[in-house]
Amino acid sequence: MRVEDLETPVPVVELPVMERNLQRMQDYCDRHGIKLRPHIKTHKMPELARRQVELGAVGITCQKLGEAEVMADAGLDDIFISYPLIGAGKAPRLAALAKRVRMRVAVDNDLALDTVAEAAREAGTPIGVVVEFDSGNKRTGVETVEEALALAKRIAATENLRFDGLMTYPTSAETARFVAEARPRFAAEGLEIPMVTGGGSPGAMRVHEVAPIDEMRVGTYIYNDRAMLGAGAARLEDVAMVVHATVISRPAEGRAILDCGSKTLSSDLVAPEVGPGYGLLVDYPDAVITRVNEEHGTVDVSRCAVKPAIGERVRIIPNHTCVVTNLHDRVVFARDGEVVEQRPVAARGRTT
Amino acid sequence: MRVEDLETPVPVVELPVMERNLQRMQDYCDRHGIKLRPHIKTHKMPELARRQVELGAVGITCQKLGEAEVMADAGLDDIFISYPLIGAGKAPRLAALAKRVRMRVAVDNDLALDTVAEAAREAGTPIGVVVEFDSGNKRTGVETVEEALALAKRIAATENLRFDGLMTYPTSAETARFVAEARPRFAAEGLEIPMVTGGGSPGAMRVHEVAPIDEMRVGTYIYNDRAMLGAGAARLEDVAMVVHATVISRPAEGRAILDCGSKTLSSDLVAPEVGPGYGLLVDYPDAVITRVNEEHGTVDVSRCAVKPAIGERVRIIPNHTCVVTNLHDRVVFARDGEVVEQRPVAARGRTT
């Protein structure tokens, strides 16, 4: 079956492009002596996580326990949860995971550390802990070396916890500054920083110029998307995931309606300087998806010299590929336009 | 089990509130002699569709064939697809549905009508067709009475197609104007307009003052959300679906991080005049969810006199409840905070 014969809307991943993306990132990491620990958020599929490990990744990164559980069930055996685990149900689940695979968890506060300590006690087996610091993202992560040190000391002093180092996202100049400040301060307290793990696909291939990291967590590079194009981190031919859609209405001269909206593309935007709208129409670069409802994409085609017709199939590069994955139970994989298989997104919707 | 004992993030629907919402809308429609045909997009669950029919709905509305298939499998037997069906796979699927349940489909162009005609031929059984017109939404829908008439004439002249009337969304002053213009024009061609179907929860309880419609398609009213609050169409106590989340980090004085982001709340916003951010924190009305990543909600708590602590559970009214439903495999139903059941969102992710 050809991709053109699939019912739309449907996200399709071109395997040769994906393979090239995977290999390129592994090569980059190998060249610079950086360990690659891909984030599964983008594909949410054990088969692809295994492929990443096969190519040289040291393990994988998950955001939630539910994702780690799916991956551990599928045989992935070295998992980092880059997320503070807080809540009564978390410690038992982490303990159960730690009993069967090598686990590492990020913390940026004492309550999150309590969870890991409790899990390690329950599991009776070591769990690695890294301390997250903020390097400009202003999300999670301690803001001072002082706070990082206090957490690291507590980790080092807790039975079955192993201080694995520092984590941040993204990798920035501030990453380098923070680590440079932290090393002597940690050393003065008798603590070595075994490793620094950084992340983020857009800047991934430049990290060797930015900050000395030992491990890299990246997700989006496997498929790429419009945000990656906008960051100059991917070219059109590097985009592996494309949404195929159909024009279902042309109610006015300048307006086309697609059969995909926020249930397919999400309502994520890209930075204004990258461009307007909810995705990039590959064949109509002058068109703008000005609005998405759940099942409708409203496209302003007034600036297109040739305009898409009703019934025409169009290809859309999503603004953000990870969220497209999460919206779908299955993703189609193709080779040069020939459908190879439809794979379930096994770790889809695992929010806890 | 209490709702407080559920792992977060989790969407919870309070059954008594939902029941009240359902009854109120049915009462309104009964009072004004309007047939209610609820849109299942908001709950995507056959059990709730059946409850709506039990309370007096004449049938249901779906957006996609995949949703209609789930509902027909569950015994719903009068289904309207309010969406142009275009693409090679659509006619056979519609035919299969028409053979087992009463079907009606909306069209706004000839190619979409071809699909329904082909399906009716294949099924050998009548399919109702309504013509969609635009009443200000500028999405799908013909823009002139002329176009509507041309489609209606073709429907009336096609074997096994039944012209069921006109459809629009939302119900507006333009709805009334278009219908008033259409009636004599249709009559002059020997065509009666058997019915006008309008839609939209925000203005639902005022339609009798706005336009003479015979049938109402509404979805959001079952749960309500922040957009409904903003439209003045629901009060806080009418919001049945609330997302329970946990504060997992407080890295800076004015910043709290929640364990839910766009994978739970979506990245849908509300109209600027309703308020900023990605949801409403019920217990911290001065807080603003300024950013969502997939698993993080970044909250500006700088204006809160009392600020949420790490580990604290918070309740969020989503901006848009339909998209929250679609993101989750299961939704929890509770009665006065006591968990009654977790129901699968059977028609989740049916985009084709």
GROMACS .gro file of C-alpha atoms in nm, chain A:
model
  352
    1MET     CA    1   0.000   0.000   0.000
    2ARG     CA    2   0.116   0.349  -0.084
    3VAL     CA    3   0.103   0.637   0.164
    4GLU     CA    4  -0.135   0.809  -0.081
    5ASP     CA    5  -0.387   0.532  -0.020
    6LEU     CA    6  -0.406   0.581   0.357
    7GLU     CA    7  -0.710   0.752   0.500
    8THR     CA    8  -0.630   1.099   0.625
    9PRO     CA    9  -0.535   1.262   0.850
   10VAL     CA   10  -0.240   1.037   0.928
   11PRO     CA   11   0.112   1.092   1.058
   12VAL     CA   12   0.367   0.907   0.846
   13VAL     CA   13   0.732   0.852   0.930
   14GLU     CA   14   0.977   0.792   0.647
   15LEU     CA   15   1.213   0.523   0.776
   16PRO     CA   16   1.519   0.612   0.567
   17VAL     CA   17   1.503   0.972   0.692
   18MET     CA   18   1.455   0.857   1.051
   19GLU     CA   19   1.748   0.617   1.026
   20ARG     CA   20   1.970   0.893   0.891
   21ASN     CA   21   1.867   1.124   1.175
   22LEU     CA   22   1.941   0.857   1.435
   23GLN     CA   23   2.280   0.777   1.286
   24ARG     CA   24   2.379   1.142   1.251
   25MET     CA   25   2.318   1.217   1.618
   26GLN     CA   26   2.495   0.902   1.734
   27ASP     CA   27   2.791   0.991   1.512
   28TYR     CA   28   2.801   1.342   1.653
   29CYS     CA   29   2.803   1.211   2.009
   30ASP     CA   30   3.067   0.949   1.932
   31ARG     CA   31   3.285   1.210   1.767
   32HIS     CA   32   3.275   1.431   2.074
   33GLY     CA   33   3.291   1.161   2.339
   34ILE     CA   34   2.939   1.235   2.462
   35LYS     CA   35   2.709   0.957   2.576
   36LEU     CA   36   2.372   0.965   2.403
   37ARG     CA   37   2.063   0.895   2.615
   38PRO     CA   38   1.767   0.970   2.383
   39HIS     CA   39   1.439   1.099   2.520
   40ILE     CA   40   1.157   0.868   2.417
   41LYS     CA   41   0.897   1.150   2.436
   42THR     CA   42   0.913   1.202   2.061
   43HIS     CA   43   0.835   0.847   1.947
   44LYS     CA   44   0.698   0.678   2.263
   45MET     CA   45   0.773   0.337   2.107
   46PRO     CA   46   0.989   0.061   2.256
   47GLU     CA   47   1.094  -0.059   1.908
   48LEU     CA   48   1.249   0.280   1.834
   49ALA     CA   49   1.407   0.305   2.179
   50ARG     CA   50   1.570  -0.032   2.115
   51ARG     CA   51   1.693   0.089   1.779
   52GLN     CA   52   1.852   0.390   1.948
   53VAL     CA   53   2.030   0.164   2.197
   54GLU     CA   54   2.137  -0.068   1.915
   55LEU     CA   55   2.303   0.227   1.744
   56GLY     CA   56   2.499   0.316   2.057
   57ALA     CA   57   2.277   0.496   2.307
   58VAL     CA   58   2.372   0.420   2.670
   59GLY     CA   59   2.010   0.408   2.781
   60ILE     CA   60   1.694   0.612   2.747
   61THR     CA   61   1.525   0.911   2.906
   62CYS     CA   62   1.159   0.915   3.007
   63GLN     CA   63   0.957   1.195   3.160
   64LYS     CA   64   0.703   0.989   3.354
   65LEU     CA   65   0.699   0.659   3.544
   66GLY     CA   66   0.424   0.534   3.314
   67GLU     CA   67   0.654   0.573   3.015
   68ALA     CA   68   0.939   0.400   3.198
   69GLU     CA   69   0.708   0.110   3.285
   70VAL     CA   70   0.618   0.059   2.920
   71MET     CA   71   0.984   0.072   2.820
   72ALA     CA   72   1.099  -0.163   3.099
   73ASP     CA   73   0.825  -0.409   3.002
   74ALA     CA   74   0.972  -0.406   2.652
   75GLY     CA   75   1.323  -0.486   2.772
   76LEU     CA   76   1.485  -0.142   2.794
   77ASP     CA   77   1.708  -0.176   3.099
   78ASP     CA   78   1.872   0.160   3.167
   79ILE     CA   79   1.619   0.434   3.223
   80PHE     CA   80   1.653   0.792   3.339
   81ILE     CA   81   1.343   0.979   3.459
   82SER     CA   82   1.428   1.345   3.407
   83TYR     CA   83   1.144   1.467   3.622
   84PRO     CA   84   1.071   1.527   3.993
   85LEU     CA   85   0.854   1.241   4.122
   86ILE     CA   86   0.609   1.361   4.383
   87GLY     CA   87   0.293   1.195   4.510
   88ALA     CA   88   0.199   0.896   4.724
   89GLY     CA   89   0.193   0.645   4.438
   90LYS     CA   90   0.533   0.730   4.296
   91ALA     CA   91   0.778   0.560   4.538
   92PRO     CA   92   0.627   0.209   4.509
   93ARG     CA   93   0.624   0.233   4.131
   94LEU     CA   94   0.983   0.357   4.118
   95ALA     CA   95   1.086   0.078   4.359
   96ALA     CA   96   0.922  -0.183   4.136
   97LEU     CA   97   1.113  -0.045   3.837
   98ALA     CA   98   1.442  -0.029   4.027
   99LYS     CA   99   1.413  -0.396   4.112
  100ARG     CA  100   1.421  -0.494   3.747
  101VAL     CA  101   1.614  -0.226   3.556
  102ARG     CA  102   1.885   0.030   3.620
  103MET     CA  103   1.709   0.350   3.725
  104ARG     CA  104   1.817   0.710   3.757
  105VAL     CA  105   1.594   1.000   3.858
  106ALA     CA  106   1.629   1.379   3.857
  107VAL     CA  107   1.536   1.593   4.157
  108ASP     CA  108   1.536   1.963   4.227
  109ASN     CA  109   1.383   1.961   4.574
  110ASP     CA  110   1.376   1.763   4.896
  111LEU     CA  111   1.026   1.621   4.856
  112ALA     CA  112   1.118   1.471   4.518
  113LEU     CA  113   1.432   1.331   4.681
  114ASP     CA  114   1.216   1.177   4.957
  115THR     CA  115   1.035   0.979   4.687
  116VAL     CA  116   1.358   0.837   4.546
  117ALA     CA  117   1.497   0.763   4.894
  118GLU     CA  118   1.179   0.579   4.989
  119ALA     CA  119   1.186   0.381   4.663
  120ALA     CA  120   1.551   0.284   4.710
  121ARG     CA  121   1.477   0.169   5.067
  122GLU     CA  122   1.181  -0.035   4.947
  123ALA     CA  123   1.370  -0.181   4.651
  124GLY     CA  124   1.686  -0.246   4.849
  125THR     CA  125   1.884  -0.163   4.540
  126PRO     CA  126   2.074   0.150   4.435
  127ILE     CA  127   1.900   0.425   4.243
  128GLY     CA  128   2.101   0.697   4.074
  129VAL     CA  129   2.002   1.057   4.141
  130VAL     CA  130   2.102   1.368   3.952
  131VAL     CA  131   2.032   1.722   4.064
  132GLU     CA  132   1.862   1.941   3.809
  133PHE     CA  133   1.972   2.301   3.779
  134ASP     CA  134   1.827   2.583   3.575
  135SER     CA  135   2.031   2.702   3.280
  136GLY     CA  136   1.793   2.963   3.151
  137ASN     CA  137   1.476   2.764   3.082
  138LYS     CA  138   1.303   2.889   3.400
  139ARG     CA  139   1.108   2.570   3.451
  140THR     CA  140   1.229   2.308   3.699
  141GLY     CA  141   1.585   2.307   3.834
  142VAL     CA  142   1.755   2.471   4.131
  143GLU     CA  143   1.880   2.821   4.069
  144THR     CA  144   2.196   2.820   4.281
  145VAL     CA  145   2.501   2.599   4.331
  146GLU     CA  146   2.422   2.618   4.702
  147GLU     CA  147   2.089   2.441   4.656
  148ALA     CA  148   2.241   2.183   4.423
  149LEU     CA  149   2.512   2.110   4.676
  150ALA     CA  150   2.266   2.066   4.962
  151LEU     CA  151   2.070   1.808   4.760
  152ALA     CA  152   2.386   1.631   4.645
  153LYS     CA  153   2.510   1.602   5.004
  154ARG     CA  154   2.183   1.451   5.112
  155ILE     CA  155   2.191   1.206   4.819
  156ALA     CA  156   2.548   1.101   4.900
  157ALA     CA  157   2.451   1.048   5.264
  158THR     CA  158   2.146   0.833   5.190
  159GLU     CA  159   2.171   0.457   5.174
  160ASN     CA  160   2.116   0.309   4.828
  161LEU     CA  161   2.115   0.648   4.661
  162ARG     CA  162   2.399   0.717   4.420
  163PHE     CA  163   2.487   1.078   4.333
  164ASP     CA  164   2.520   1.061   3.954
  165GLY     CA  165   2.583   1.427   3.884
  166LEU     CA  166   2.402   1.730   3.746
  167MET     CA  167   2.132   1.769   3.488
  168THR     CA  168   1.998   2.062   3.293
  169TYR     CA  169   1.788   2.153   2.993
  170PRO     CA  170   1.875   2.302   2.757
  171THR     CA  171   2.253   2.303   2.724
  172SER     CA  172   2.355   2.670   2.725
  173ALA     CA  173   2.635   2.907   2.817
  174GLU     CA  174   2.475   2.917   3.160
  175THR     CA  175   2.524   2.539   3.180
  176ALA     CA  176   2.898   2.587   3.146
  177ARG     CA  177   2.902   2.870   3.399
  178PHE     CA  178   2.700   2.677   3.657
  179VAL     CA  179   2.911   2.363   3.627
  180ALA     CA  180   3.236   2.563   3.646
  181GLU     CA  181   3.113   2.725   3.966
  182ALA     CA  182   2.984   2.397   4.107
  183ARG     CA  183   3.293   2.175   4.061
  184PRO     CA  184   3.524   2.345   4.315
  185ARG     CA  185   3.237   2.402   4.560
  186PHE     CA  186   3.139   2.034   4.545
  187ALA     CA  187   3.506   1.929   4.569
  188ALA     CA  188   3.548   2.140   4.881
  189GLU     CA  189   3.277   1.926   5.040
  190GLY     CA  190   3.441   1.606   4.922
  191LEU     CA  191   3.192   1.550   4.644
  192GLU     CA  192   3.287   1.471   4.289
  193ILE     CA  193   3.039   1.551   4.008
  194PRO     CA  194   3.055   1.225   3.813
  195MET     CA  195   2.865   1.349   3.514
  196VAL     CA  196   2.675   1.641   3.360
  197THR     CA  197   2.377   1.562   3.141
  198GLY     CA  198   2.236   1.823   2.906
  199GLY     CA  199   1.954   1.819   2.658
  200GLY     CA  200   1.762   1.969   2.370
  201SER     CA  201   1.759   1.875   2.002
  202PRO     CA  202   1.772   2.227   1.851
  203GLY     CA  203   2.120   2.303   1.985
  204ALA     CA  204   2.243   1.943   2.006
  205MET     CA  205   2.502   1.950   1.729
  206ARG     CA  206   2.670   2.257   1.875
  207VAL     CA  207   2.698   2.153   2.239
  208HIS     CA  208   3.070   2.081   2.210
  209GLU     CA  209   3.117   2.456   2.153
  210VAL     CA  210   2.877   2.555   2.431
  211ALA     CA  211   2.935   2.352   2.744
  212PRO     CA  212   3.131   2.045   2.852
  213ILE     CA  213   2.862   1.780   2.897
  214ASP     CA  214   2.911   1.408   2.937
  215GLU     CA  215   2.568   1.290   2.831
  216MET     CA  216   2.307   1.424   2.593
  217ARG     CA  217   1.931   1.383   2.616
  218VAL     CA  218   1.754   1.455   2.289
  219GLY     CA  219   1.420   1.347   2.151
  220THR     CA  220   1.297   1.548   1.855
  221TYR     CA  221   1.602   1.473   1.636
  222ILE     CA  222   1.457   1.134   1.544
  223TYR     CA  223   1.168   1.287   1.345
  224ASN     CA  224   1.238   1.664   1.336
  225ASP     CA  225   0.966   1.924   1.293
  226ARG     CA  226   0.899   2.285   1.202
  227ALA     CA  227   1.056   2.413   1.523
  228MET     CA  228   1.376   2.225   1.434
  229LEU     CA  229   1.368   2.376   1.084
  230GLY     CA  230   1.320   2.717   1.240
  231ALA     CA  231   1.617   2.665   1.469
  232GLY     CA  232   1.834   2.578   1.171
  233ALA     CA  233   1.890   2.235   1.325
  234ALA     CA  234   1.727   2.039   1.043
  235ARG     CA  235   1.672   2.076   0.671
  236LEU     CA  236   1.349   1.991   0.490
  237GLU     CA  237   1.493   1.656   0.384
  238ASP     CA  238   1.564   1.570   0.750
  239VAL     CA  239   1.197   1.583   0.849
  240ALA     CA  240   1.091   1.221   0.895
  241MET     CA  241   0.737   1.274   1.025
  242VAL     CA  242   0.482   1.440   0.802
  243VAL     CA  243   0.105   1.456   0.849
  244HIS     CA  244  -0.095   1.371   0.538
  245ALA     CA  245  -0.428   1.552   0.522
  246THR     CA  246  -0.706   1.626   0.275
  247VAL     CA  247  -0.873   1.950   0.169
  248ILE     CA  248  -1.239   1.890   0.257
  249SER     CA  249  -1.385   2.231   0.183
  250ARG     CA  250  -1.303   2.548  -0.011
  251PRO     CA  251  -1.589   2.769   0.104
  252ALA     CA  252  -1.425   3.093  -0.008
  253GLU     CA  253  -1.158   3.194  -0.260
  254GLY     CA  254  -0.890   3.246   0.002
  255ARG     CA  255  -0.987   2.971   0.245
  256ALA     CA  256  -0.921   2.597   0.245
  257ILE     CA  257  -1.033   2.362   0.522
  258LEU     CA  258  -0.826   2.056   0.608
  259ASP     CA  259  -0.951   1.738   0.774
  260CYS     CA  260  -0.700   1.780   1.053
  261GLY     CA  261  -0.697   2.018   1.344
  262SER     CA  262  -0.574   2.020   1.701
  263LYS     CA  263  -0.658   1.650   1.747
  264THR     CA  264  -0.389   1.577   1.488
  265LEU     CA  265  -0.146   1.870   1.494
  266SER     CA  266  -0.211   1.999   1.848
  267SER     CA  267  -0.246   2.374   1.900
  268ASP     CA  268   0.125   2.427   1.967
  269LEU     CA  269   0.272   2.723   1.786
  270VAL     CA  270   0.635   2.795   1.697
  271ALA     CA  271   0.836   3.105   1.783
  272PRO     CA  272   0.698   3.404   1.592
  273GLU     CA  273   1.025   3.447   1.401
  274VAL     CA  274   0.990   3.091   1.265
  275GLY     CA  275   0.651   3.164   1.116
  276PRO     CA  276   0.278   3.187   1.177
  277GLY     CA  277   0.024   2.910   1.204
  278TYR     CA  278  -0.016   2.553   1.318
  279GLY     CA  279   0.212   2.370   1.077
  280LEU     CA  280   0.391   2.405   0.747
  281LEU     CA  281   0.222   2.297   0.424
  282VAL     CA  282   0.515   2.152   0.234
  283ASP     CA  283   0.363   2.198  -0.110
  284TYR     CA  284   0.207   2.537  -0.036
  285PRO     CA  285   0.471   2.735   0.152
  286ASP     CA  286   0.266   3.055   0.112
  287ALA     CA  287  -0.036   2.904   0.285
  288VAL     CA  288  -0.093   2.964   0.658
  289ILE     CA  289  -0.289   2.735   0.890
  290THR     CA  290  -0.445   3.026   1.074
  291ARG     CA  291  -0.673   2.832   1.306
  292VAL     CA  292  -0.718   2.480   1.436
  293ASN     CA  293  -1.031   2.341   1.592
  294GLU     CA  294  -1.033   1.980   1.695
  295GLU     CA  295  -1.104   1.840   1.349
  296HIS     CA  296  -1.061   2.143   1.123
  297GLY     CA  297  -0.754   2.321   1.001
  298THR     CA  298  -0.843   2.658   0.851
  299VAL     CA  299  -0.590   2.760   0.588
  300ASP     CA  300  -0.544   3.103   0.441
  301VAL     CA  301  -0.451   3.028   0.081
  302SER     CA  302  -0.498   3.382  -0.046
  303ARG     CA  303  -0.126   3.430  -0.109
  304CYS     CA  304  -0.084   3.101  -0.297
  305ALA     CA  305  -0.045   3.152  -0.673
  306VAL     CA  306  -0.188   2.804  -0.727
  307LYS     CA  307  -0.440   2.705  -0.462
  308PRO     CA  308  -0.519   2.355  -0.335
  309ALA     CA  309  -0.845   2.207  -0.463
  310ILE     CA  310  -1.117   2.024  -0.271
  311GLY     CA  311  -1.018   1.661  -0.235
  312GLU     CA  312  -0.649   1.730  -0.279
  313ARG     CA  313  -0.408   1.566  -0.039
  314VAL     CA  314  -0.153   1.789   0.129
  315ARG     CA  315   0.148   1.724   0.349
  316ILE     CA  316   0.205   1.913   0.671
  317ILE     CA  317   0.521   1.940   0.877
  318PRO     CA  318   0.394   1.970   1.234
  319ASN     CA  319   0.515   2.254   1.452
  320HIS     CA  320   0.599   2.004   1.726
  321THR     CA  321   0.630   1.639   1.644
  322CYS     CA  322   0.626   1.497   2.000
  323VAL     CA  323   0.271   1.615   2.064
  324VAL     CA  324   0.153   1.472   1.733
  325THR     CA  325   0.284   1.133   1.842
  326ASN     CA  326   0.099   1.161   2.170
  327LEU     CA  327  -0.231   1.234   1.998
  328HIS     CA  328  -0.226   0.914   1.793
  329ASP     CA  329  -0.275   0.551   1.889
  330ARG     CA  330  -0.079   0.443   1.583
  331VAL     CA  331   0.182   0.594   1.357
  332VAL     CA  332   0.252   0.472   1.004
  333PHE     CA  333   0.605   0.393   0.894
  334ALA     CA  334   0.692   0.404   0.526
  335ARG     CA  335   0.988   0.353   0.300
  336ASP     CA  336   0.996   0.581  -0.004
  337GLY     CA  337   0.620   0.624   0.019
  338GLU     CA  338   0.543   0.252   0.053
  339VAL     CA  339   0.372   0.165   0.382
  340VAL     CA  340   0.587  -0.073   0.587
  341GLU     CA  341   0.382  -0.096   0.904
  342GLN     CA  342   0.152   0.078   1.149
  343ARG     CA  343   0.298   0.075   1.497
  344PRO     CA  344   0.108   0.135   1.821
  345VAL     CA  345   0.234   0.431   2.023
  346ALA     CA  346   0.276   0.211   2.328
  347ALA     CA  347   0.366   0.484   2.576
  348ARG     CA  348   0.108   0.732   2.451
  349GLY     CA  349  -0.087   0.924   2.712
  350ARG     CA  350   0.118   0.802   3.009
  351THR     CA  351   0.089   1.119   3.211
  352THR     CA  352   0.151   0.979   3.561
   0.00000   0.00000   0.00000
